[in-house]
mmCIF file of C-alpha atoms in Angstrom:
data_model
loop_
_atom_site.group_PDB
_atom_site.id
_atom_site.type_symbol
_atom_site.label_atom_id
_atom_site.label_comp_id
_atom_site.label_asym_id
_atom_site.label_seq_id
_atom_site.Cartn_x
_atom_site.Cartn_y
_atom_site.Cartn_z
ATOM 1 C CA MET A 30 -0.055 0.145 -0.133
ATOM 2 C CA LYS A 31 2.802 2.559 0.901
ATOM 3 C CA SER A 32 4.553 2.012 -2.712
ATOM 4 C CA LEU A 33 1.175 2.681 -4.300
ATOM 5 C CA GLU A 34 1.025 5.861 -2.503
ATOM 6 C CA ILE A 35 4.524 7.037 -3.371
ATOM 7 C CA ARG A 36 3.800 6.022 -7.007
ATOM 8 C CA ASP A 37 0.518 8.079 -7.021
ATOM 9 C CA MET A 38 2.439 11.219 -5.774
ATOM 10 C CA PRO A 39 3.761 13.648 -7.930
ATOM 11 C CA GLU A 40 7.365 13.722 -7.627
ATOM 12 C CA ASP A 41 9.403 17.139 -6.739
ATOM 13 C CA ARG A 42 12.235 17.754 -4.753
ATOM 14 C CA TYR A 43 10.422 17.401 -1.457
ATOM 15 C CA SER A 44 8.023 14.616 -2.157
ATOM 16 C CA ARG A 45 10.034 11.974 -0.020
ATOM 17 C CA LEU A 46 9.690 14.241 3.056
ATOM 18 C CA ARG A 47 5.950 14.767 2.542
ATOM 19 C CA LEU A 48 5.502 11.294 3.186
ATOM 20 C CA ILE A 49 6.339 11.798 6.928
ATOM 21 C CA PRO A 50 2.701 12.222 8.307
ATOM 22 C CA TRP A 51 3.607 15.341 10.486
ATOM 23 C CA TRP A 52 5.600 17.030 8.048
ATOM 24 C CA ASP A 53 4.846 20.473 6.754
ATOM 25 C CA GLN A 54 6.755 21.537 3.809
ATOM 26 C CA SER A 55 5.086 25.021 3.558
ATOM 27 C CA ARG A 56 5.871 25.817 6.932
ATOM 28 C CA ILE A 57 9.592 24.777 6.340
ATOM 29 C CA SER A 58 9.710 27.035 3.105
ATOM 30 C CA ASN A 59 8.174 29.954 4.736
ATOM 31 C CA CYS A 60 10.233 29.948 8.002
ATOM 32 C CA LYS A 61 12.610 32.893 8.400
ATOM 33 C CA LEU A 62 15.684 31.397 9.484
ATOM 34 C CA LEU A 63 18.808 33.205 11.044
ATOM 35 C CA VAL A 64 21.932 31.274 11.162
ATOM 36 C CA ILE A 65 24.765 32.766 13.185
ATOM 37 C CA GLY A 66 27.998 31.225 12.434
ATOM 38 C CA ALA A 67 29.210 29.783 9.083
ATOM 39 C CA GLY A 68 32.077 27.686 10.124
ATOM 40 C CA ALA A 69 32.162 23.938 10.405
ATOM 41 C CA LEU A 70 28.857 23.583 12.471
ATOM 42 C CA GLY A 71 27.167 26.502 10.448
ATOM 43 C CA ASN A 72 28.274 24.801 7.312
ATOM 44 C CA GLU A 73 26.240 21.849 8.203
ATOM 45 C CA ILE A 74 23.228 23.636 9.701
ATOM 46 C CA LEU A 75 23.194 25.823 6.174
ATOM 47 C CA LYS A 76 23.616 22.668 4.072
ATOM 48 C CA ASN A 77 20.803 20.645 5.940
ATOM 49 C CA ALA A 78 18.496 23.690 5.878
ATOM 50 C CA ALA A 79 18.900 23.950 2.198
ATOM 51 C CA LEU A 80 18.200 20.320 1.414
ATOM 52 C CA LEU A 81 15.225 20.676 3.670
ATOM 53 C CA GLY A 82 13.793 23.380 1.743
ATOM 54 C CA PHE A 83 14.301 26.554 3.838
ATOM 55 C CA ARG A 84 14.122 29.369 1.608
ATOM 56 C CA LYS A 85 14.398 32.573 3.771
ATOM 57 C CA ILE A 86 17.828 32.513 5.377
ATOM 58 C CA VAL A 87 20.177 35.261 6.876
ATOM 59 C CA VAL A 88 23.613 34.009 7.669
ATOM 60 C CA VAL A 89 25.801 35.990 9.811
ATOM 61 C CA ASP A 90 29.599 35.577 10.449
ATOM 62 C CA MET A 91 32.521 38.130 10.280
ATOM 63 C CA ASP A 92 35.348 35.655 9.650
ATOM 64 C CA ARG A 93 37.012 34.923 6.234
ATOM 65 C CA ILE A 94 37.737 31.414 5.173
ATOM 66 C CA GLU A 95 41.140 30.044 5.795
ATOM 67 C CA GLU A 96 42.643 26.799 4.163
ATOM 68 C CA SER A 97 42.317 24.891 7.311
ATOM 69 C CA ASN A 98 38.441 25.279 7.050
ATOM 70 C CA LEU A 99 38.255 23.273 3.873
ATOM 71 C CA SER A 100 38.674 19.940 5.712
ATOM 72 C CA ARG A 101 35.708 20.650 7.749
ATOM 73 C CA THR A 102 33.189 22.420 5.681
ATOM 74 C CA VAL A 103 31.077 21.307 2.811
ATOM 75 C CA LEU A 104 29.966 24.671 1.348
ATOM 76 C CA PHE A 105 33.543 26.167 0.997
ATOM 77 C CA ARG A 106 36.039 25.512 -1.874
ATOM 78 C CA ASN A 107 39.659 26.189 -2.621
ATOM 79 C CA GLU A 108 38.851 29.440 -4.494
ATOM 80 C CA ASP A 109 36.893 30.608 -1.212
ATOM 81 C CA VAL A 110 39.954 30.782 0.957
ATOM 82 C CA GLY A 111 40.311 34.579 1.787
ATOM 83 C CA ALA A 112 36.697 35.301 1.090
ATOM 84 C CA PHE A 113 34.109 36.010 4.076
ATOM 85 C CA LYS A 114 32.374 32.622 5.250
ATOM 86 C CA ALA A 115 28.935 34.325 5.200
ATOM 87 C CA ASP A 116 29.393 35.308 1.538
ATOM 88 C CA ALA A 117 30.601 31.915 0.332
ATOM 89 C CA ALA A 118 28.026 29.962 2.515
ATOM 90 C CA ALA A 119 25.141 31.938 1.153
ATOM 91 C CA ARG A 120 26.397 31.408 -2.426
ATOM 92 C CA SER A 121 26.757 27.664 -1.819
ATOM 93 C CA VAL A 122 23.353 27.417 -0.161
ATOM 94 C CA ARG A 123 21.789 29.118 -3.215
ATOM 95 C CA SER A 124 23.344 26.514 -5.467
ATOM 96 C CA ILE A 125 21.637 23.705 -3.506
ATOM 97 C CA GLU A 126 18.379 25.256 -3.059
ATOM 98 C CA PRO A 127 17.893 27.833 -6.234
ATOM 99 C CA ASP A 128 14.744 29.227 -4.806
ATOM 100 C CA ALA A 129 16.259 30.338 -1.550
ATOM 101 C CA VAL A 130 16.578 33.899 -0.670
ATOM 102 C CA VAL A 131 20.000 33.837 1.324
ATOM 103 C CA GLN A 132 21.332 37.135 2.813
ATOM 104 C CA ALA A 133 24.885 37.120 3.915
ATOM 105 C CA LEU A 134 25.662 39.519 6.720
ATOM 106 C CA VAL A 135 29.351 39.942 7.316
ATOM 107 C CA ALA A 136 29.069 41.412 10.964
ATOM 108 C CA ASN A 137 29.871 40.639 14.502
ATOM 109 C CA VAL A 138 26.584 39.661 15.820
ATOM 110 C CA THR A 139 27.308 41.055 19.258
ATOM 111 C CA TYR A 140 28.254 44.505 18.189
ATOM 112 C CA GLU A 141 26.990 45.002 14.620
ATOM 113 C CA THR A 142 23.647 43.736 14.599
ATOM 114 C CA GLY A 143 20.397 44.688 16.307
ATOM 115 C CA LEU A 144 17.050 43.345 17.703
ATOM 116 C CA GLY A 145 15.353 43.778 14.400
ATOM 117 C CA LEU A 146 17.523 41.022 12.826
ATOM 118 C CA PHE A 147 16.210 38.724 15.862
ATOM 119 C CA GLU A 148 12.709 39.983 15.514
ATOM 120 C CA TRP A 149 12.706 39.273 11.771
ATOM 121 C CA SER A 150 13.565 35.530 12.406
ATOM 122 C CA ASP A 151 11.106 32.811 13.281
ATOM 123 C CA VAL A 152 13.915 30.434 14.537
ATOM 124 C CA ILE A 153 17.668 31.157 15.387
ATOM 125 C CA LEU A 154 20.300 28.708 14.989
ATOM 126 C CA ALA A 155 23.881 29.361 16.235
ATOM 127 C CA GLY A 156 27.025 27.416 15.454
ATOM 128 C CA LEU A 157 29.508 29.339 17.617
ATOM 129 C CA ASP A 158 32.466 28.817 20.118
ATOM 130 C CA ASN A 159 32.179 32.471 21.392
ATOM 131 C CA ARG A 160 30.398 32.550 24.786
ATOM 132 C CA GLU A 161 29.993 36.294 24.695
ATOM 133 C CA ALA A 162 28.169 36.050 21.339
ATOM 134 C CA ARG A 163 26.014 33.190 22.599
ATOM 135 C CA LEU A 164 25.275 35.336 25.670
ATOM 136 C CA TRP A 165 24.138 38.330 23.355
ATOM 137 C CA ILE A 166 21.895 35.755 21.229
ATOM 138 C CA ASN A 167 20.303 34.522 24.087
ATOM 139 C CA ARG A 168 19.308 37.821 25.467
ATOM 140 C CA ALA A 169 18.209 39.051 22.213
ATOM 141 C CA ALA A 170 16.277 35.961 21.415
ATOM 142 C CA TRP A 171 14.346 36.406 24.750
ATOM 143 C CA LYS A 172 13.647 39.988 24.272
ATOM 144 C CA VAL A 173 11.971 39.319 20.877
ATOM 145 C CA ASN A 174 10.516 36.029 22.163
ATOM 146 C CA ARG A 175 12.270 33.683 19.521
ATOM 147 C CA PRO A 176 13.426 30.167 20.076
ATOM 148 C CA TRP A 177 17.008 29.588 19.369
ATOM 149 C CA ILE A 178 19.126 26.425 19.190
ATOM 150 C CA ASP A 179 22.697 26.404 20.409
ATOM 151 C CA GLY A 180 25.115 24.291 18.817
ATOM 152 C CA ALA A 181 28.884 24.034 19.590
ATOM 153 C CA ILE A 182 31.702 21.683 19.705
ATOM 154 C CA GLU A 183 33.408 21.540 23.142
ATOM 155 C CA GLY A 184 36.595 19.506 22.828
ATOM 156 C CA ILE A 185 35.631 16.366 20.941
ATOM 157 C CA ASN A 186 32.052 16.663 22.083
ATOM 158 C CA GLY A 187 29.014 18.317 20.369
ATOM 159 C CA VAL A 188 26.548 20.226 22.261
ATOM 160 C CA ALA A 189 23.095 21.016 20.966
ATOM 161 C CA ARG A 190 20.467 22.787 23.199
ATOM 162 C CA VAL A 191 17.160 24.309 22.388
ATOM 163 C CA PHE A 192 16.200 27.594 24.372
ATOM 164 C CA VAL A 193 12.617 28.807 24.427
ATOM 165 C CA PRO A 194 11.867 32.201 25.870
ATOM 166 C CA GLY A 195 9.920 31.943 28.878
ATOM 167 C CA THR A 196 10.805 28.290 29.485
ATOM 168 C CA PRO A 197 13.842 27.872 31.735
ATOM 169 C CA PRO A 198 16.553 27.463 31.626
ATOM 170 C CA CYS A 199 18.017 30.047 29.313
ATOM 171 C CA TYR A 200 21.686 29.928 28.042
ATOM 172 C CA GLU A 201 22.793 32.151 30.815
ATOM 173 C CA CYS A 202 21.226 29.997 33.172
ATOM 174 C CA THR A 203 23.411 27.085 32.129
ATOM 175 C CA LEU A 204 26.711 28.965 32.355
ATOM 176 C CA GLY A 205 28.968 27.765 35.471
ATOM 177 C CA GLU A 206 31.708 29.648 37.348
ATOM 178 C CA ALA A 207 34.344 28.550 34.821
ATOM 179 C CA ASP A 208 32.141 30.109 32.013
ATOM 180 C CA TRP A 209 31.601 33.273 33.602
ATOM 181 C CA ALA A 210 35.555 33.562 34.641
ATOM 182 C CA LEU A 211 36.245 33.173 30.766
ATOM 183 C CA LEU A 212 33.503 35.532 29.832
ATOM 184 C CA GLN A 213 35.141 38.273 32.286
ATOM 185 C CA ARG A 214 38.601 37.831 30.852
ATOM 186 C CA ARG A 215 37.135 38.544 27.163
ATOM 187 C CA LEU A 216 35.048 41.625 28.374
#
């Protein structure tokens, strides 16, 4: 019976995803996604967002691509070395999902963006190793009532946490004494 349903369904890029009973492709394609960080983790976030059909994306990163990034990223190529990560990532996402509108923002999210960017978004995904930036994202997301997913690599471990405004804990609540000491050194 299942194979008959697949055969009868018109095929498009997302037809297999639509077989998942709870999947809502129109919700995905209309979602405004803010991705902060376009390094190794940000590359994976952006690649998967494109493959799933997210079409409204802003990617924020202030760094340039170094040759060492090429062994850990899928969206960057040799010719991208020296270019801004946000620009190269946005270009690659558009090549995966041609209908996507992807805006690259070369900026320090903590000091060069405002609450309007966060308010624009429906969901915020961050792939950063910078605690100060993550603290800012947390505070901004709570102020505009947007959920955010914090992804990070800590040593050889990966961390992914979802923070929903009004539902504890928040990112700041999870920081221990060592985290605050590191933050104080940076500030």
